[in-house]
Coordinates of C-alpha atoms in Angstrom, one line a residue:
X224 CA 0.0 0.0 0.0
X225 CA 1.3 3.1 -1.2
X226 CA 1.9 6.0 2.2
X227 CA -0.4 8.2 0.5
X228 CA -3.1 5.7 0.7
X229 CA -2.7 4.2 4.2
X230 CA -3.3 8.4 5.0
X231 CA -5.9 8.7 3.3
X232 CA -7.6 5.6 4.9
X233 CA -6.7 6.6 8.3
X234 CA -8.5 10.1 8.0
X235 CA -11.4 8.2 6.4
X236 CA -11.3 5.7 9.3
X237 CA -11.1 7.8 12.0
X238 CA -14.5 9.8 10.8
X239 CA -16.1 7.0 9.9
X240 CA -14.7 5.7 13.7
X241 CA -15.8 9.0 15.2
X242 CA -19.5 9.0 13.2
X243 CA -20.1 5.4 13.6
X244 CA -19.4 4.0 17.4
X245 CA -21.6 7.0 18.3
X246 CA -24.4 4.3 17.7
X247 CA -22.4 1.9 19.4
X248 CA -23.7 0.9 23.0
X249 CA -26.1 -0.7 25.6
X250 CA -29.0 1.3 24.2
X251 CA -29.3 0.1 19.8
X252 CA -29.7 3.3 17.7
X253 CA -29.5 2.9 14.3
X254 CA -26.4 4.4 12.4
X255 CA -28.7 6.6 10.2
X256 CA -30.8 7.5 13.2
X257 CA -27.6 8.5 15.2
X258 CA -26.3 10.2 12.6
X259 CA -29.4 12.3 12.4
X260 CA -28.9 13.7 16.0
X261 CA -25.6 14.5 15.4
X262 CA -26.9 16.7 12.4
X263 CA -29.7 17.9 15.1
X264 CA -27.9 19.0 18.1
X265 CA -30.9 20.9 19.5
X266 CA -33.7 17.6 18.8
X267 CA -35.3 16.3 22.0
X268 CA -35.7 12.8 22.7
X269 CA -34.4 9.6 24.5
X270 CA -31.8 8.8 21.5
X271 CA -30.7 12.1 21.1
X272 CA -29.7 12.7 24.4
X273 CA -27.7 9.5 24.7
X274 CA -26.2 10.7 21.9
X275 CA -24.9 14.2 22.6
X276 CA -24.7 13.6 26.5
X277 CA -23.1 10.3 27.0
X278 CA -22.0 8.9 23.8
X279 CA -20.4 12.0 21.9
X280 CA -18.2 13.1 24.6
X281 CA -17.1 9.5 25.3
X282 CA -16.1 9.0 21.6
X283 CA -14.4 12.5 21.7
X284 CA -12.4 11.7 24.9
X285 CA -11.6 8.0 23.5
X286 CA -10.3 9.4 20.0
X287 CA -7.9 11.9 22.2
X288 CA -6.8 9.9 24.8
X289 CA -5.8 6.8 22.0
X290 CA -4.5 9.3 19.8
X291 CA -2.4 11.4 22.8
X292 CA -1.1 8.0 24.1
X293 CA 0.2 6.9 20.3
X294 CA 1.6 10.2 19.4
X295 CA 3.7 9.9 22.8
X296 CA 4.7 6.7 22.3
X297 CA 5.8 7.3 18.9
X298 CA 7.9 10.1 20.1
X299 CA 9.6 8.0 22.7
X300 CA 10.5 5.2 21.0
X301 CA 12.4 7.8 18.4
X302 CA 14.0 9.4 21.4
X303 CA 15.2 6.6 23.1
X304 CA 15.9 4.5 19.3
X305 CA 14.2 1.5 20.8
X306 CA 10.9 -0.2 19.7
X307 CA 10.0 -1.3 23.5
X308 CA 9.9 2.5 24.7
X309 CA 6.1 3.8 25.4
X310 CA 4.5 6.3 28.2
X311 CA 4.0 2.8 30.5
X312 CA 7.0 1.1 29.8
X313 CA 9.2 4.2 30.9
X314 CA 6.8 4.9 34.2
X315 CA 5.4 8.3 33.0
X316 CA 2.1 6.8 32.9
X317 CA 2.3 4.6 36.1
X318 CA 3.5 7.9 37.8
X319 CA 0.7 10.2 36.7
X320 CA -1.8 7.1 37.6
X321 CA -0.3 7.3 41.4
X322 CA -0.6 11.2 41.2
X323 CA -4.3 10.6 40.7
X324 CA -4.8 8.2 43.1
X325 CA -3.2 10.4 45.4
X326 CA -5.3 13.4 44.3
X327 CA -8.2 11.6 44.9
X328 CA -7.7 10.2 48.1
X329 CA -6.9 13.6 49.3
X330 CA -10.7 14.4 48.0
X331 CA -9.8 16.8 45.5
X332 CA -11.7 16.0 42.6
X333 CA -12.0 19.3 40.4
X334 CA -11.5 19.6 37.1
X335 CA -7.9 21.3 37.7
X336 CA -7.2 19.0 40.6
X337 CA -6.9 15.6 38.9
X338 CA -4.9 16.8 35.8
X339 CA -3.0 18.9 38.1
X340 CA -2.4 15.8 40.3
X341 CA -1.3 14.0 37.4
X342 CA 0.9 15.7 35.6
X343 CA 2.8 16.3 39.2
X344 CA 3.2 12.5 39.7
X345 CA 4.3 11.9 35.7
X346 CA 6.7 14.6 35.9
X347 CA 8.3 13.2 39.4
X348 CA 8.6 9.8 37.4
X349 CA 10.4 11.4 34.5
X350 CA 12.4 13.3 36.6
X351 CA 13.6 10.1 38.6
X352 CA 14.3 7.9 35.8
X353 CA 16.2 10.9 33.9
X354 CA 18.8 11.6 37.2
X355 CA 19.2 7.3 37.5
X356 CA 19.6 7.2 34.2
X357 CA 22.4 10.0 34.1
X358 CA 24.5 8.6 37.1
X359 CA 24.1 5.1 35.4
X360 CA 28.0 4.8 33.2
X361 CA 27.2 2.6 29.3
X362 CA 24.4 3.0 27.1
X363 CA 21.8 5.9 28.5
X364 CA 18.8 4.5 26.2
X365 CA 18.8 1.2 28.3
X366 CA 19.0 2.7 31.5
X367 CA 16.3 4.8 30.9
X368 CA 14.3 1.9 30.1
X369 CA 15.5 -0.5 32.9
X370 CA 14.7 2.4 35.1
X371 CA 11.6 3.2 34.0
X372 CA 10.6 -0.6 34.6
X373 CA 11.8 -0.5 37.6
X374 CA 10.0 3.4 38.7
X375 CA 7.0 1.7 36.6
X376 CA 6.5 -1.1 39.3
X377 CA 7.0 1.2 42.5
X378 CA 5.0 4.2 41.3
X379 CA 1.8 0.9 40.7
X380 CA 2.7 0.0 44.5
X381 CA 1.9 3.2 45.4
X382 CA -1.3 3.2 43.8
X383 CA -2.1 -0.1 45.3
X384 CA -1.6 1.2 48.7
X385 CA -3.5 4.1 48.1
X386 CA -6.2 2.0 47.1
X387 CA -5.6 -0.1 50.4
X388 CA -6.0 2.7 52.2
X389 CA -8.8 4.1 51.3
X390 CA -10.8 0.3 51.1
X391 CA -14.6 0.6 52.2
X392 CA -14.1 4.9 51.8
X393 CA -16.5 5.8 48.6
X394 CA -13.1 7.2 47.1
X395 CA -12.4 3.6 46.4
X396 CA -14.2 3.4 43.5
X397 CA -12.9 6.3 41.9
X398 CA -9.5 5.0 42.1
X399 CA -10.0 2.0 41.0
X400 CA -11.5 3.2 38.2
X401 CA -8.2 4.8 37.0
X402 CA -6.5 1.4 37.7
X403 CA -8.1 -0.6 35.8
X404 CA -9.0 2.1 33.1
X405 CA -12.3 3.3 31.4
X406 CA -14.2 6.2 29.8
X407 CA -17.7 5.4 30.9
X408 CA -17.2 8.7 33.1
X409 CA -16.6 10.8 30.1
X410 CA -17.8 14.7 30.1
X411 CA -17.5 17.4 27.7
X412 CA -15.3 19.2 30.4
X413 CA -12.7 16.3 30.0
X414 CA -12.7 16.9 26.1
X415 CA -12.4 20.6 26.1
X416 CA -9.3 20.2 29.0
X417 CA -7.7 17.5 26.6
X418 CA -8.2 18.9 23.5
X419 CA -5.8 22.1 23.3
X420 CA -3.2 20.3 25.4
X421 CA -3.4 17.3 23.0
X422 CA -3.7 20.1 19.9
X423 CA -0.6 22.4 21.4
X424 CA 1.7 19.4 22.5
X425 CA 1.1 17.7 19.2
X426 CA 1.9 20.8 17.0
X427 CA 4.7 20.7 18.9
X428 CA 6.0 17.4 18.3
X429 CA 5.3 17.7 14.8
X430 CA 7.5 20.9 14.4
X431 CA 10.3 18.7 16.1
X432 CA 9.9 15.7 14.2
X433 CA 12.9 16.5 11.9
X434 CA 14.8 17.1 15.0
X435 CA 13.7 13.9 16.1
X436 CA 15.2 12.0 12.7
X437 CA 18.3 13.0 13.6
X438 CA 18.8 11.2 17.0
X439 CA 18.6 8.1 14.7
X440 CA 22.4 8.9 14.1
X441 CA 23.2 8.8 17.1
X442 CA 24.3 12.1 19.7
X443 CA 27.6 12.7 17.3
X444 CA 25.8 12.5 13.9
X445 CA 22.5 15.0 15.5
X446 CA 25.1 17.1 16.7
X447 CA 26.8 17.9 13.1
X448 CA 23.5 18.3 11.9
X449 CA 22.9 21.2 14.1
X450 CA 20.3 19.3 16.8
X451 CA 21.4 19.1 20.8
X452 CA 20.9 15.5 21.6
X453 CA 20.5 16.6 25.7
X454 CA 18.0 19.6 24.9
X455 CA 15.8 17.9 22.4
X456 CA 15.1 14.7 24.9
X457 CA 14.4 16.7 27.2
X458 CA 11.9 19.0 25.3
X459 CA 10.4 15.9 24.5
X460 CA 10.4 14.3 27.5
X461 CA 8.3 17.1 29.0
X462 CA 5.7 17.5 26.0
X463 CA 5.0 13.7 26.5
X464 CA 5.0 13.7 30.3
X465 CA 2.1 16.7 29.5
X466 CA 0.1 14.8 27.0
X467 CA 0.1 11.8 28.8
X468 CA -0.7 12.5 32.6
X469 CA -3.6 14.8 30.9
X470 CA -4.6 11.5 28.8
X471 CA -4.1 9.5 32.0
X472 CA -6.0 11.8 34.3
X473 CA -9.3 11.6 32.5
X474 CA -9.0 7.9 31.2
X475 CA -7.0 5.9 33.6
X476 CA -4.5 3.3 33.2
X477 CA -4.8 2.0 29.6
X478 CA -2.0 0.5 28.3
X479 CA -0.3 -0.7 25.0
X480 CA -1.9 1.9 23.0
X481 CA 1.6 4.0 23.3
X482 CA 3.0 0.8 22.8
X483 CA 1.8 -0.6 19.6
X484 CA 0.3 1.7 17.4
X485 CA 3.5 3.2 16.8
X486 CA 5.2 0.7 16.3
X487 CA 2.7 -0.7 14.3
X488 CA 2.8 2.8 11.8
X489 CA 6.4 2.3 12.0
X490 CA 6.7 -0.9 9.8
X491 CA 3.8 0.2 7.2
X492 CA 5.6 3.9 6.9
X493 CA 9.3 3.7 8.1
X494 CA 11.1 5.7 10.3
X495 CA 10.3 9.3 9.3
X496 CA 8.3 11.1 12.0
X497 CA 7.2 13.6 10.1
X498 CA 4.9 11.0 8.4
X499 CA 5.1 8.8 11.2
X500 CA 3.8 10.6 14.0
X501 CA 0.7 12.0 12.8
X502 CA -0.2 8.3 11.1
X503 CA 0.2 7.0 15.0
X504 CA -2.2 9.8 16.6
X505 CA -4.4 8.7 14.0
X506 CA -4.4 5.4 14.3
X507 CA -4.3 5.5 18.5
X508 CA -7.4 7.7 18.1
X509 CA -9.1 4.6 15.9
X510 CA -7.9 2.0 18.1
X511 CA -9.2 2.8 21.1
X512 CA -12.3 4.3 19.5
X513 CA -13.3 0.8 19.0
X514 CA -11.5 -0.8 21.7
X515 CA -14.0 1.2 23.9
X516 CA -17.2 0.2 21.8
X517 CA -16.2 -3.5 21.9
X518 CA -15.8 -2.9 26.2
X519 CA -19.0 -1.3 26.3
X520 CA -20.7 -4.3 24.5
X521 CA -19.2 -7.5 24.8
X522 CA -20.8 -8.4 28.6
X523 CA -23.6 -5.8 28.2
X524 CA -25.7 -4.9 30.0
X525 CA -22.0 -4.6 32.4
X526 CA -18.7 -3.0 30.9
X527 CA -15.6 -4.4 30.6
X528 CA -12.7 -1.7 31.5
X529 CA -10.9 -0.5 28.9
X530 CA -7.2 -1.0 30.4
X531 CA -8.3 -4.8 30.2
X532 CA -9.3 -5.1 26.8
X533 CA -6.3 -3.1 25.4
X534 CA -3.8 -5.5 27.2
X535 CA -6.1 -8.3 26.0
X536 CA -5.3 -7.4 22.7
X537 CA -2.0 -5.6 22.5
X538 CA 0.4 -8.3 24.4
X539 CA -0.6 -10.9 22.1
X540 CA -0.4 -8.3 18.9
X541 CA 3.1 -7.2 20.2
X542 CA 4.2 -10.8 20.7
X543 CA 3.5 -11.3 17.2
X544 CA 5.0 -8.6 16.3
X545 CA 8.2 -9.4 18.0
X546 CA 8.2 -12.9 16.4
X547 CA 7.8 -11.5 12.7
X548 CA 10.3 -8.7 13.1
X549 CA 12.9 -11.0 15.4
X550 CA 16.2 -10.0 14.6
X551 CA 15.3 -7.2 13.0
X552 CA 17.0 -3.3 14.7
X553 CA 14.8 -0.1 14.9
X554 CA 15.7 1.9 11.7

């Protein structure tokens, strides 16, 4: 398939994704007939409600989160040269998820609050694996990885005992929630929050995405292109630490998504970011678009979370993935 093509089909996919899981639920409406409220954001009714109160801003906040989460990841694993690198893997995401919980169990629940919270527990994690990785002597891009694994694990105990504490308090339930991951708390706040920082950070990205070729030559070849290995990784480091504690705040834990997509874009496009990254956030966006129509109907009338589905189906896509392309180095 020609690269023109596969972005062509991704904007195509992600309206039709965006149009079409709007009449995707507990509750059947039609395509057409959904399709009509959307055109008629002022009708009355039953199904046009559902619509424009629950299901709209759901599909909003799913297309953003999936597509903030891919666009990170994408950006990481040029950063760090390494296929395995994602928001989870290098504990910005299992940071912010503990700055939540933390938020939360402190009872401040505001729309600034949680973001706020967030952000200050993703940007602690990146802080400590950045100074480990620094004092570490040898290769820098695996010792930000082992010691994001590591940070990754301790910053999901805190969580947990968060969550102990707080067991039979009704805060409980609202960390749990970002545990295990969801969107069937979605509000139209939570998409006009996301949506400039995801619009602003991603601009961003994209303006750096030449930059971010040039790490593939390693510090000394970036360098005599005119790009500062230290300042650019860490530009980036803070842009995806922002996008993804925002994501993580509103949605919860929901993993792979940074993981695989990119990757996934990377094999059908190759290694340039400037086509690369926004064919990730696309097809992040997509992914979890459905991922969250198939949680919100596969054991109707209940829900499974989100973060479950996604691992469901990304560790066995990424050990297939790893089979096929065994042997074969990040370009």
């Amino acid at each position: 398939m020609k690269r023109s093509s596969l972005g062509i089909l991704l904007l195509v996919g992600a309206l039709v994704s965006l149009v079409g899981a709007v009449a995707v639920g507990p509750v059947r409406i039609p395509l057409g007939e959904a399709v009509g409220h959307l055109l008629r954001p002022g009708e009355q009714g039953l199904h046009s409600t559902i619509v424009h109160q629950v299901r709209l801003p759901r599909v909003l906040l799913g297309y953003l989160v999936g597509a903030s989460l891919a666009l990170s990841g994408g950006v990481l694993q040029g950063v760090f040269r390494n296929p395995l690198a994602s928001p989870y893997v290098l504990g910005i995401a299992s940071g912010a998820s503990a700055g939540a919980a933390v938020t939360l169990a402190l009872g401040l629940t505001s729309w600034l609050a949680l973001p706020l919270g967030a952000f200050l527990g993703g940007t602690l994690a990146v802080m400590l694996v950045y100074g480990l990785a620094r004092t570490r002597s040898g290769d820098m891009t695996l010792s930000l990885i082992l010691a994001g694994v590591a940070l990754s694990a301790l910053f999901t105990a805190v969580t947990s005992f968060v969550l102990f504490g707080t067991a039979g308090d009704r805060r409980m339930a609202e960390i749990l929630f970002w545990t295990m991951g969801g969107l069937s708390r979605a509000h139209w706040l939570h998409v006009w929050v996301l949506l400039p920082v995801a619009g602003l950070t991603g601009c961003a990205m994209w303006a750096l995405a030449r930059a971010l070729n040039a790490l593939a030559l390693g510090d000394r070849g970036a360098f005599s292109l005119g790009v500062r290995p230290e300042r650019l990784r860490l530009l980036l480091l803070i842009l995806t630490t922002v996008l993804t504690s925002t994501a993580v705040a509103f949605a919860g834990t929901i993993g792979f998504v940074g993981l695989i997509t990119p990757h996934a874009m990377r094999l059908l496009l190759g290694p340039d970011h400037r086509r690369l990254l926004p064919a990730s956030e696309l097809a992040g966006g997509i992914f979890l678009v459905w991922a969250d129509a198939a949680a919100r109907t596969i054991m109707r009338p209940a829900e499974l979370p989100l973060g479950i589905l996604t691992a469901l189906i990304g560790a066995p896509f990424f050990l297939y993935l790893l089979r096929t392309r065994r042997g074969t180095e990040m370009r």
